[in-house]
Amino acid sequence: AAGVIQSPRHLIKEKRETATLKCYPIPRHDTVYWYQQGPGQDPQFLISFYEKMQSDKGSIPDRFSAQQFSDYHSELNMSSLELGDSALYFCASSWRGRLNTEAFFGQGTRLTVV
Amino acid sequence: AQKVTQAQTEISVVEKEDVTLDCVYETRDTTYYLFWYKQPPSGELVFLIRRNSFDEQNEISGRYSWNFQKSTSSFNFTITASQVVDSAVYFCALSEGGNAGGTSYGKLTFGQGTILTVHP
């Protein structure tokens, strides 16, 4: 079965650079969620989109922005990268229009800022 | 505000032992959803179970079982006859109730995680 696809899997950037993370949800899933997991930490909710509109916002820095496109894939844009942005970034998707579907997570993008 | 507490930071057991991972949650919502996820060393988050607040039935799936008790706001996870492959970080998570347009299970508040190490 198709799963949530995230790209790239690994990314190394320098301080003050920008990064773009991509997420391709499971087919027919209409909701995408972004999480940030620092080393040794639990995942923290950043932002979510439902039917291409932002639906919830968590602890996402102003330097970050995200959107969901017409094909339901989503991109997380991160600018002016800081060392503290080094983390595992997860995308998850769910089918909000249908009950009893939990969120399925991608394998994550490991971002290292040097 | 929602909160999930996993008091056990690390647990170490020997293969074939039973182990219980504790999870206590706080929420003001009357409808909510509880989850357990497994994060093996490879890093991905693997969904294990979802429980609705209105369904207190315990559940068993192979060597895994879950005990949900609303009276104590706990949702504990037991692995019977543990195996080395069970070694991972286990997260308990909470999602609030219905949103307009349907129920969204993906906005999760995670606990701090419990690192389980199973020794051969």
Coordinates of N, CA and C in Angstrom, one line a residue:
Chain A
A1 N 0.8 -1.2 0.0 CA 0.0 0.0 0.0 C 0.9 1.2 0.0
A2 N 0.4 2.3 -0.7 CA 1.2 3.5 -0.7 C 1.2 4.2 0.6
G3 N 2.4 4.7 0.9 CA 2.6 5.4 2.2 C 2.8 6.9 2.0
V4 N 3.0 7.6 3.0 CA 3.4 9.0 2.9 C 4.9 9.1 2.5
I5 N 5.1 9.9 1.5 CA 6.4 10.0 0.9 C 7.0 11.4 1.3
Q6 N 8.2 11.4 1.8 CA 8.8 12.7 2.2 C 10.2 12.7 1.4
S7 N 10.4 13.9 0.9 CA 11.7 14.1 0.3 C 12.3 15.5 0.6
P8 N 13.6 15.6 0.7 CA 14.5 14.5 0.7 C 14.5 13.8 2.0
R9 N 15.2 12.7 2.1 CA 15.3 11.9 3.4 C 16.3 12.6 4.3
H10 N 17.4 13.1 3.7 CA 18.4 13.8 4.5 C 18.8 15.1 3.7
L11 N 19.1 16.1 4.6 CA 19.4 17.4 4.0 C 20.4 18.1 4.9
I12 N 21.5 18.6 4.4 CA 22.5 19.3 5.1 C 22.5 20.8 4.6
K13 N 22.3 21.7 5.4 CA 22.3 23.1 5.0 C 23.2 23.9 6.0
E14 N 23.6 25.1 5.5 CA 24.4 25.9 6.4 C 23.5 27.0 7.0
K15 N 24.0 27.5 8.1 CA 23.2 28.6 8.8 C 22.9 29.7 7.8
R16 N 21.7 30.2 8.0 CA 21.1 31.3 7.2 C 20.7 30.9 5.8
E17 N 20.9 29.6 5.4 CA 20.3 29.2 4.1 C 18.8 28.8 4.3
T18 N 18.3 28.5 3.1 CA 16.9 28.1 3.1 C 16.7 26.6 2.8
A19 N 15.7 26.0 3.2 CA 15.4 24.6 2.9 C 13.9 24.4 2.6
T20 N 13.7 23.5 1.7 CA 12.3 23.1 1.3 C 12.1 21.6 1.5
L21 N 11.2 21.3 2.3 CA 10.9 19.9 2.5 C 9.5 19.6 1.8
K22 N 9.5 18.4 1.2 CA 8.3 18.0 0.5 C 7.6 16.8 1.1
C23 N 6.3 16.8 0.9 CA 5.5 15.7 1.5 C 4.4 15.3 0.5
Y24 N 4.3 14.0 0.2 CA 3.3 13.5 -0.7 C 2.4 12.6 0.1
P25 N 1.2 13.0 0.4 CA 0.3 12.2 1.2 C -0.2 10.9 0.6
I26 N -0.8 10.1 1.4 CA -1.4 8.8 0.8 C -2.5 9.3 -0.1
P27 N -2.7 8.6 -1.2 CA -3.8 9.0 -2.1 C -5.1 9.0 -1.4
R28 N -5.9 10.0 -1.8 CA -7.2 10.3 -1.2 C -7.2 10.9 0.2
H29 N -6.0 11.0 0.8 CA -5.9 11.8 2.0 C -6.0 13.3 1.7
D30 N -6.8 14.0 2.5 CA -7.0 15.4 2.3 C -6.3 16.3 3.3
T31 N -5.7 15.7 4.3 CA -5.1 16.5 5.4 C -3.7 16.2 5.6
V32 N -2.9 17.2 5.7 CA -1.4 17.0 5.9 C -1.0 17.7 7.2
Y33 N -0.1 17.1 8.0 CA 0.4 17.6 9.2 C 1.9 17.6 9.2
W34 N 2.5 18.6 9.8 CA 4.0 18.7 9.8 C 4.4 18.7 11.3
Y35 N 5.4 17.9 11.6 CA 5.9 17.8 13.0 C 7.5 18.0 12.9
Q36 N 8.0 18.5 14.0 CA 9.4 18.7 14.2 C 9.8 17.9 15.4
Q37 N 10.8 17.0 15.3 CA 11.3 16.2 16.4 C 12.8 16.5 16.6
G38 N 13.2 17.3 17.6 CA 14.6 17.5 17.9 C 15.2 16.3 18.6
P39 N 16.5 16.2 18.6 CA 17.2 15.1 19.2 C 16.7 14.8 20.6
G40 N 16.3 13.5 20.8 CA 15.9 13.1 22.1 C 14.6 13.7 22.6
Q41 N 13.8 14.3 21.7 CA 12.6 15.0 22.0 C 11.4 14.2 21.4
D42 N 10.2 14.6 21.9 CA 9.0 14.1 21.2 C 8.6 15.0 20.1
P43 N 7.9 14.5 19.1 CA 7.5 15.3 18.0 C 6.6 16.4 18.4
Q44 N 6.8 17.6 17.8 CA 6.0 18.8 18.1 C 5.3 19.2 16.9
F45 N 4.0 19.4 17.0 CA 3.1 19.8 15.9 C 3.5 21.2 15.4
L46 N 3.6 21.3 14.1 CA 4.0 22.6 13.6 C 2.7 23.3 12.9
I47 N 2.1 22.5 12.0 CA 1.1 23.1 11.2 C 0.3 22.0 10.4
S48 N -0.9 22.3 10.1 CA -1.7 21.3 9.3 C -2.5 22.0 8.2
F49 N -2.8 21.3 7.2 CA -3.7 21.8 6.1 C -4.8 20.8 5.8
Y50 N -5.9 21.3 5.5 CA -7.1 20.5 5.1 C -7.6 21.1 3.9
E51 N -7.7 20.3 2.8 CA -8.2 20.8 1.6 C -7.5 22.1 1.1
K52 N -6.2 22.1 1.3 CA -5.4 23.1 0.8 C -5.5 24.4 1.6
M53 N -6.2 24.4 2.7 CA -6.3 25.5 3.6 C -5.6 25.2 4.9
Q54 N -4.9 26.2 5.5 CA -4.3 25.9 6.8 C -5.5 25.6 7.8
S55 N -5.3 24.6 8.6 CA -6.4 24.2 9.5 C -6.0 24.4 10.9
D56 N -4.7 24.2 11.3 CA -4.3 24.4 12.6 C -2.8 24.8 12.6
K57 N -2.4 25.6 13.6 CA -1.1 26.1 13.7 C -0.6 25.8 15.1
G58 N 0.6 25.2 15.1 CA 1.3 24.9 16.4 C 2.5 25.8 16.6
S59 N 3.5 25.2 17.1 CA 4.7 26.0 17.4 C 5.6 26.2 16.2
I60 N 5.1 26.7 15.2 CA 5.9 26.9 14.0 C 6.6 28.3 14.0
P61 N 7.9 28.4 13.8 CA 8.6 29.7 13.8 C 8.1 30.5 12.6
D62 N 8.2 31.8 12.8 CA 7.8 32.8 11.7 C 8.7 32.6 10.5
R63 N 9.9 32.0 10.7 CA 10.8 31.8 9.6 C 10.4 30.7 8.7
F64 N 9.4 29.9 9.2 CA 8.9 28.7 8.4 C 7.6 29.1 7.8
S65 N 7.3 28.5 6.6 CA 6.0 28.6 6.0 C 5.7 27.3 5.3
A66 N 4.4 27.1 5.1 CA 4.1 25.9 4.5 C 2.8 26.1 3.6
Q67 N 2.6 25.2 2.7 CA 1.3 25.2 1.9 C 1.0 23.8 1.4
Q68 N -0.2 23.7 1.1 CA -0.7 22.5 0.4 C -1.2 22.8 -1.0
F69 N -0.8 22.0 -1.9 CA -1.0 22.3 -3.3 C -2.3 21.6 -3.8
S70 N -2.6 21.9 -5.1 CA -3.9 21.3 -5.6 C -3.8 19.8 -5.7
D71 N -2.7 19.2 -5.8 CA -2.6 17.8 -5.8 C -2.4 17.2 -4.4
Y72 N -2.6 18.0 -3.4 CA -2.5 17.7 -2.0 C -1.1 17.5 -1.4
H73 N -0.1 17.6 -2.3 CA 1.2 17.5 -1.7 C 1.5 18.8 -0.9
S74 N 2.4 18.8 0.0 CA 2.7 19.9 0.8 C 4.2 20.2 0.9
E75 N 4.5 21.4 1.1 CA 5.9 21.8 1.2 C 6.1 22.7 2.4
L76 N 7.2 22.4 3.1 CA 7.5 23.2 4.3 C 8.8 24.0 3.9
N77 N 8.7 25.3 3.9 CA 9.8 26.2 3.6 C 10.4 26.8 4.8
M78 N 11.7 26.7 4.9 CA 12.4 27.1 6.1 C 13.5 28.1 5.7
S79 N 13.4 29.3 6.2 CA 14.4 30.3 5.8 C 15.3 30.7 7.0
S80 N 16.4 31.3 6.7 CA 17.3 31.8 7.8 C 17.6 30.7 8.8
L81 N 18.0 29.6 8.3 CA 18.2 28.4 9.1 C 19.1 28.7 10.3
E82 N 18.8 28.1 11.4 CA 19.6 28.2 12.6 C 20.0 26.8 13.0
L83 N 21.1 26.7 13.8 CA 21.6 25.4 14.3 C 20.5 24.6 15.0
G84 N 19.6 25.3 15.7 CA 18.6 24.7 16.5 C 17.5 24.1 15.6
D85 N 17.5 24.4 14.3 CA 16.5 23.8 13.4 C 16.9 22.4 13.0
S86 N 18.0 22.0 13.4 CA 18.4 20.6 13.1 C 17.5 19.6 13.8
A87 N 16.8 18.8 13.1 CA 15.8 17.9 13.6 C 15.3 17.0 12.6
L88 N 14.5 16.1 13.0 CA 13.8 15.2 12.1 C 12.4 15.8 11.9
Y89 N 12.1 16.0 10.6 CA 10.8 16.6 10.3 C 9.9 15.6 9.7
F90 N 8.7 15.4 10.3 CA 7.8 14.4 9.9 C 6.6 15.1 9.2
C91 N 6.1 14.4 8.2 CA 4.8 14.8 7.6 C 3.9 13.6 7.8
A92 N 2.6 13.9 8.1 CA 1.6 12.8 8.3 C 0.4 13.2 7.4
S93 N -0.4 12.2 7.1 CA -1.6 12.5 6.3 C -2.7 11.7 6.9
S94 N -3.9 12.2 6.7 CA -5.1 11.5 7.1 C -6.3 11.9 6.1
W95 N -7.3 11.1 6.2 CA -8.5 11.4 5.4 C -9.6 11.9 6.4
R96 N -9.6 13.3 6.4 CA -10.5 13.9 7.4 C -11.9 13.7 7.1
G97 N -12.2 13.6 5.9 CA -13.6 13.4 5.5 C -14.2 12.1 5.8
R98 N -13.4 11.2 6.3 CA -13.9 9.8 6.6 C -13.5 9.5 8.1
L99 N -14.4 9.1 8.8 CA -14.1 8.8 10.2 C -13.2 7.6 10.4
N100 N -12.6 7.5 11.5 CA -11.8 6.3 11.8 C -10.6 6.1 10.9
T101 N -10.0 7.2 10.6 CA -8.7 7.1 9.9 C -7.7 7.9 10.7
E102 N -6.7 7.2 11.2 CA -5.6 7.8 11.9 C -4.6 8.5 11.0
A103 N -3.8 9.3 11.5 CA -2.7 9.9 10.7 C -1.6 8.9 10.5
F104 N -1.1 8.8 9.3 CA 0.0 8.0 8.9 C 1.2 8.9 8.7
F105 N 2.3 8.5 9.3 CA 3.5 9.3 9.2 C 4.4 8.8 8.1
G106 N 5.1 9.8 7.5 CA 6.2 9.5 6.5 C 7.4 9.1 7.3
Q107 N 8.5 8.8 6.6 CA 9.7 8.3 7.2 C 10.6 9.5 7.8
G108 N 10.2 10.7 7.4 CA 10.8 11.9 8.0 C 12.0 12.4 7.1
T109 N 12.3 13.6 7.2 CA 13.4 14.3 6.6 C 14.3 14.7 7.7
R110 N 15.6 14.2 7.7 CA 16.5 14.6 8.7 C 17.3 15.8 8.2
L111 N 17.1 17.0 8.9 CA 17.7 18.2 8.5 C 18.9 18.5 9.5
T112 N 20.0 18.7 8.9 CA 21.2 19.1 9.7 C 21.6 20.5 9.3
V113 N 21.7 21.4 10.2 CA 22.2 22.7 9.9 C 23.6 22.9 10.5
V114 N 24.5 23.2 9.6 CA 25.9 23.3 10.1 C 26.4 24.8 10.0
Chain B
A1 N -5.5 23.0 28.3 CA -4.4 22.5 27.4 C -4.3 21.0 27.6
Q2 N -3.9 20.3 26.5 CA -3.6 18.9 26.6 C -2.2 18.6 27.1
K3 N -2.1 17.5 27.8 CA -0.8 17.1 28.2 C -0.7 15.5 28.3
V4 N 0.4 15.0 27.9 CA 0.6 13.5 28.0 C 1.9 13.3 28.7
T5 N 1.8 12.5 29.7 CA 3.0 12.2 30.6 C 3.4 10.7 30.5
Q6 N 4.6 10.5 30.2 CA 5.2 9.1 30.2 C 6.3 9.2 31.2
A7 N 6.0 8.7 32.4 CA 6.9 8.9 33.5 C 8.2 8.1 33.4
Q8 N 8.1 7.0 32.7 CA 9.3 6.1 32.5 C 10.1 6.6 31.3
T9 N 11.3 7.2 31.6 CA 12.1 7.6 30.5 C 12.8 6.5 29.8
E10 N 13.3 5.5 30.6 CA 13.9 4.4 30.0 C 13.6 3.1 30.7
I11 N 13.4 2.0 30.0 CA 13.1 0.7 30.6 C 14.0 -0.3 29.9
S12 N 14.6 -1.1 30.7 CA 15.5 -2.2 30.2 C 15.0 -3.5 30.7
V13 N 14.8 -4.4 29.8 CA 14.3 -5.8 30.2 C 15.1 -6.8 29.5
V14 N 15.0 -8.0 29.9 CA 15.6 -9.2 29.2 C 14.5 -9.8 28.4
E15 N 14.9 -10.3 27.3 CA 14.0 -11.0 26.4 C 13.1 -12.0 27.1
K16 N 11.8 -12.0 26.7 CA 10.7 -12.8 27.2 C 10.1 -12.3 28.5
E17 N 10.6 -11.2 29.0 CA 10.0 -10.5 30.1 C 8.8 -9.8 29.6
D18 N 7.8 -9.6 30.5 CA 6.7 -8.7 30.2 C 7.0 -7.3 30.6
V19 N 6.6 -6.3 29.9 CA 6.9 -4.9 30.2 C 5.7 -4.0 30.0
T20 N 5.4 -3.1 30.9 CA 4.3 -2.2 30.8 C 4.8 -0.8 30.7
L21 N 4.3 -0.1 29.7 CA 4.7 1.3 29.5 C 3.5 2.2 30.0
D22 N 3.8 3.1 30.9 CA 2.7 3.9 31.4 C 2.5 5.2 30.6
C23 N 1.2 5.6 30.6 CA 0.8 6.9 30.0 C -0.3 7.5 30.7
V24 N -0.2 8.7 31.1 CA -1.2 9.5 31.8 C -1.5 10.7 31.0
Y25 N -2.7 11.1 30.8 CA -3.0 12.2 30.0 C -3.9 13.2 30.7
E26 N -3.9 14.4 30.2 CA -4.8 15.5 30.7 C -5.5 16.1 29.5
T27 N -6.8 16.3 29.6 CA -7.5 17.0 28.6 C -8.8 17.6 29.1
R28 N -9.3 18.6 28.6 CA -10.6 19.2 29.0 C -11.7 18.7 28.1
D29 N -11.3 18.1 27.0 CA -12.3 17.7 26.0 C -13.0 16.4 26.5
T30 N -14.3 16.3 26.2 CA -15.0 15.1 26.6 C -14.8 14.0 25.5
T31 N -14.5 14.4 24.3 CA -14.2 13.5 23.3 C -12.8 13.7 22.9
Y32 N -12.0 12.6 22.9 CA -10.6 12.7 22.6 C -10.2 11.3 22.1
Y33 N -8.9 11.2 21.6 CA -8.4 10.0 21.1 C -7.0 9.8 21.6
L34 N -6.7 8.6 21.9 CA -5.4 8.2 22.4 C -4.7 7.3 21.5
F35 N -3.4 7.4 21.4 CA -2.6 6.6 20.4 C -1.3 6.1 21.1
W36 N -0.8 5.1 20.5 CA 0.6 4.7 20.8 C 1.3 4.6 19.5
Y37 N 2.5 5.1 19.4 CA 3.3 5.0 18.3 C 4.7 4.4 18.7
K38 N 5.3 3.7 17.8 CA 6.6 3.1 18.0 C 7.6 3.8 17.1
Q39 N 8.7 4.1 17.6 CA 9.8 4.7 16.8 C 11.1 3.9 16.9
P40 N 11.3 3.0 16.0 CA 12.5 2.2 16.0 C 13.7 3.0 15.7
P41 N 14.9 2.4 15.9 CA 16.1 3.2 15.6 C 16.2 3.8 14.2
S42 N 15.5 3.2 13.3 CA 15.5 3.8 11.9 C 14.8 5.1 11.8
G43 N 14.0 5.4 12.8 CA 13.4 6.8 13.0 C 12.0 7.0 12.6
E44 N 11.4 6.1 11.8 CA 10.0 6.3 11.4 C 9.1 6.2 12.6
L45 N 7.9 6.7 12.5 CA 6.9 6.6 13.5 C 5.8 5.6 13.0
V46 N 5.7 4.5 13.8 CA 4.8 3.4 13.4 C 3.6 3.5 14.3
F47 N 2.4 3.6 13.7 CA 1.2 3.6 14.4 C 0.9 2.2 15.0
L48 N 0.5 2.2 16.3 CA 0.2 0.9 16.9 C -1.3 0.7 17.2
I49 N -1.9 1.8 17.8 CA -3.3 1.7 18.2 C -3.9 3.1 18.4
R50 N -5.2 3.2 18.2 CA -6.0 4.3 18.5 C -7.1 3.9 19.4
R51 N -7.4 4.7 20.4 CA -8.5 4.5 21.3 C -9.4 5.7 21.4
N52 N -10.7 5.5 21.3 CA -11.6 6.7 21.4 C -12.0 6.8 22.9
S53 N -12.3 8.0 23.3 CA -12.6 8.3 24.8 C -13.8 7.6 25.2
F54 N -14.7 7.3 24.3 CA -16.0 6.7 24.7 C -15.9 5.2 24.7
D55 N -14.8 4.6 24.4 CA -14.6 3.2 24.3 C -13.5 2.7 25.2
E56 N -13.9 2.2 26.4 CA -12.9 1.8 27.4 C -12.6 0.4 27.3
Q57 N -13.0 -0.3 26.3 CA -12.6 -1.7 26.2 C -11.1 -1.8 26.0
N58 N -10.6 -2.8 26.7 CA -9.1 -3.1 26.6 C -9.0 -3.8 25.2
E59 N -7.8 -3.8 24.7 CA -7.5 -4.4 23.5 C -6.2 -5.3 23.5
I60 N -6.3 -6.4 22.8 CA -5.1 -7.2 22.7 C -4.9 -7.5 21.2
S61 N -3.6 -7.3 20.9 CA -3.2 -7.6 19.5 C -1.9 -8.4 19.5
G62 N -2.0 -9.7 19.4 CA -0.8 -10.5 19.5 C -0.1 -10.4 20.9
R63 N 1.1 -9.9 21.0 CA 1.8 -9.8 22.2 C 1.6 -8.4 22.9
Y64 N 0.8 -7.6 22.1 CA 0.5 -6.2 22.6 C -0.8 -6.2 23.3
S65 N -1.0 -5.4 24.4 CA -2.3 -5.2 25.0 C -2.3 -3.8 25.5
W66 N -3.5 -3.2 25.6 CA -3.6 -1.8 26.0 C -4.7 -1.8 27.1
N67 N -4.5 -1.0 28.1 CA -5.4 -0.9 29.2 C -5.8 0.6 29.3
F68 N -7.0 0.9 29.0 CA -7.5 2.3 29.0 C -8.4 2.5 30.2
Q69 N -8.1 3.4 31.1 CA -8.9 3.7 32.3 C -9.2 5.2 32.4
K70 N -10.4 5.6 32.0 CA -10.8 7.0 32.1 C -10.7 7.5 33.5
S71 N -11.0 6.6 34.5 CA -11.1 7.1 35.9 C -9.7 7.6 36.4
T72 N -8.7 7.0 35.8 CA -7.3 7.4 36.2 C -6.6 8.2 35.1
S73 N -7.3 8.4 34.0 CA -6.7 9.1 32.8 C -5.4 8.4 32.4
S74 N -5.5 7.1 32.3 CA -4.3 6.3 31.9 C -4.6 5.5 30.7
F75 N -3.6 5.3 29.9 CA -3.7 4.4 28.7 C -2.3 3.7 28.6
N76 N -2.3 2.6 29.4 CA -1.0 1.8 29.5 C -0.9 0.7 28.4
F77 N 0.4 0.5 28.1 CA 0.7 -0.5 27.0 C 1.6 -1.6 27.6
T78 N 1.2 -2.8 27.3 CA 1.9 -4.0 27.8 C 2.4 -4.8 26.7
I79 N 3.7 -5.1 26.7 CA 4.2 -6.1 25.7 C 4.5 -7.4 26.5
T80 N 3.9 -8.4 26.0 CA 4.1 -9.7 26.7 C 5.2 -10.5 26.0
A81 N 6.1 -11.2 26.8 CA 7.2 -11.9 26.2 C 8.0 -11.1 25.2
S82 N 8.6 -10.1 25.7 CA 9.3 -9.1 24.9 C 10.4 -9.7 24.0
Q83 N 10.6 -9.1 22.9 CA 11.7 -9.6 22.0 C 12.6 -8.4 21.7
V84 N 13.8 -8.8 21.2 CA 14.8 -7.8 20.9 C 14.3 -6.7 19.9
V85 N 13.5 -7.2 19.0 CA 12.9 -6.3 18.0 C 11.9 -5.3 18.5
D86 N 11.5 -5.5 19.8 CA 10.7 -4.5 20.4 C 11.4 -3.3 20.9
S87 N 12.7 -3.3 20.9 CA 13.5 -2.2 21.3 C 13.3 -1.0 20.4
A88 N 12.8 0.1 21.1 CA 12.4 1.3 20.3 C 12.0 2.3 21.3
V89 N 11.7 3.5 20.8 CA 11.1 4.5 21.7 C 9.6 4.4 21.4
Y90 N 8.8 4.4 22.5 CA 7.4 4.3 22.4 C 6.8 5.6 22.9
F91 N 5.9 6.2 22.0 CA 5.2 7.4 22.3 C 3.7 7.2 22.5
C92 N 3.2 7.8 23.6 CA 1.8 7.9 23.8 C 1.4 9.3 23.3
A93 N 0.2 9.4 22.7 CA -0.2 10.7 22.1 C -1.7 10.8 22.3
L94 N -2.1 12.1 22.3 CA -3.5 12.5 22.5 C -4.0 13.4 21.4
S95 N -5.2 13.2 20.9 CA -5.7 14.1 19.9 C -7.1 14.6 20.5
E96 N -7.4 15.9 20.3 CA -8.6 16.4 20.8 C -9.8 16.0 19.9
G97 N -11.0 16.3 20.3 CA -12.2 15.8 19.6 C -12.5 16.4 18.3
G98 N -13.7 16.3 17.8 CA -14.0 16.6 16.4 C -13.8 18.0 16.1
N99 N -13.4 18.2 14.8 CA -13.3 19.6 14.3 C -14.4 19.7 13.2
A100 N -14.7 20.9 12.8 CA -15.6 21.2 11.8 C -15.2 20.4 10.5
G101 N -16.1 19.8 9.9 CA -15.8 19.1 8.6 C -15.3 17.7 8.9
G102 N -15.3 17.2 10.1 CA -14.8 15.8 10.3 C -13.9 15.8 11.5
T103 N -13.5 14.6 11.8 CA -12.6 14.4 12.9 C -11.2 14.3 12.4
S104 N -10.3 15.0 13.0 CA -8.9 15.0 12.6 C -8.1 14.4 13.7
Y105 N -7.5 13.2 13.3 CA -6.7 12.5 14.3 C -5.2 12.9 14.2
G106 N -4.9 13.8 13.4 CA -3.5 14.0 13.2 C -2.8 15.1 14.0
K107 N -3.6 15.9 14.6 CA -2.9 17.0 15.5 C -2.7 16.3 16.9
L108 N -1.5 15.9 17.1 CA -1.3 15.1 18.3 C -0.4 15.8 19.2
T109 N -0.7 15.6 20.5 CA 0.2 16.0 21.6 C 0.9 14.7 22.1
F110 N 2.2 14.7 22.0 CA 2.9 13.5 22.3 C 3.5 13.5 23.7
G111 N 3.6 12.4 24.4 CA 4.4 12.3 25.6 C 5.8 12.4 25.3
Q112 N 6.6 12.3 26.3 CA 8.1 12.5 26.1 C 8.7 11.2 25.6
G113 N 8.0 10.1 25.6 CA 8.5 8.9 25.0 C 9.2 8.0 26.1
T114 N 9.2 6.7 25.9 CA 9.8 5.8 26.8 C 10.8 5.0 25.9
I115 N 12.1 5.0 26.3 CA 13.0 4.2 25.5 C 13.0 2.8 26.1
L116 N 12.6 1.8 25.3 CA 12.6 0.4 25.7 C 13.8 -0.3 25.1
T117 N 14.6 -0.9 25.9 CA 15.7 -1.8 25.4 C 15.4 -3.2 25.9
V118 N 15.4 -4.1 25.0 CA 15.2 -5.5 25.3 C 16.5 -6.2 25.0
H119 N 17.1 -6.8 26.0 CA 18.4 -7.5 25.9 C 18.2 -8.9 25.6
P120 N 19.0 -9.5 24.8 CA 18.9 -11.0 24.5 C 19.2 -11.8 25.7

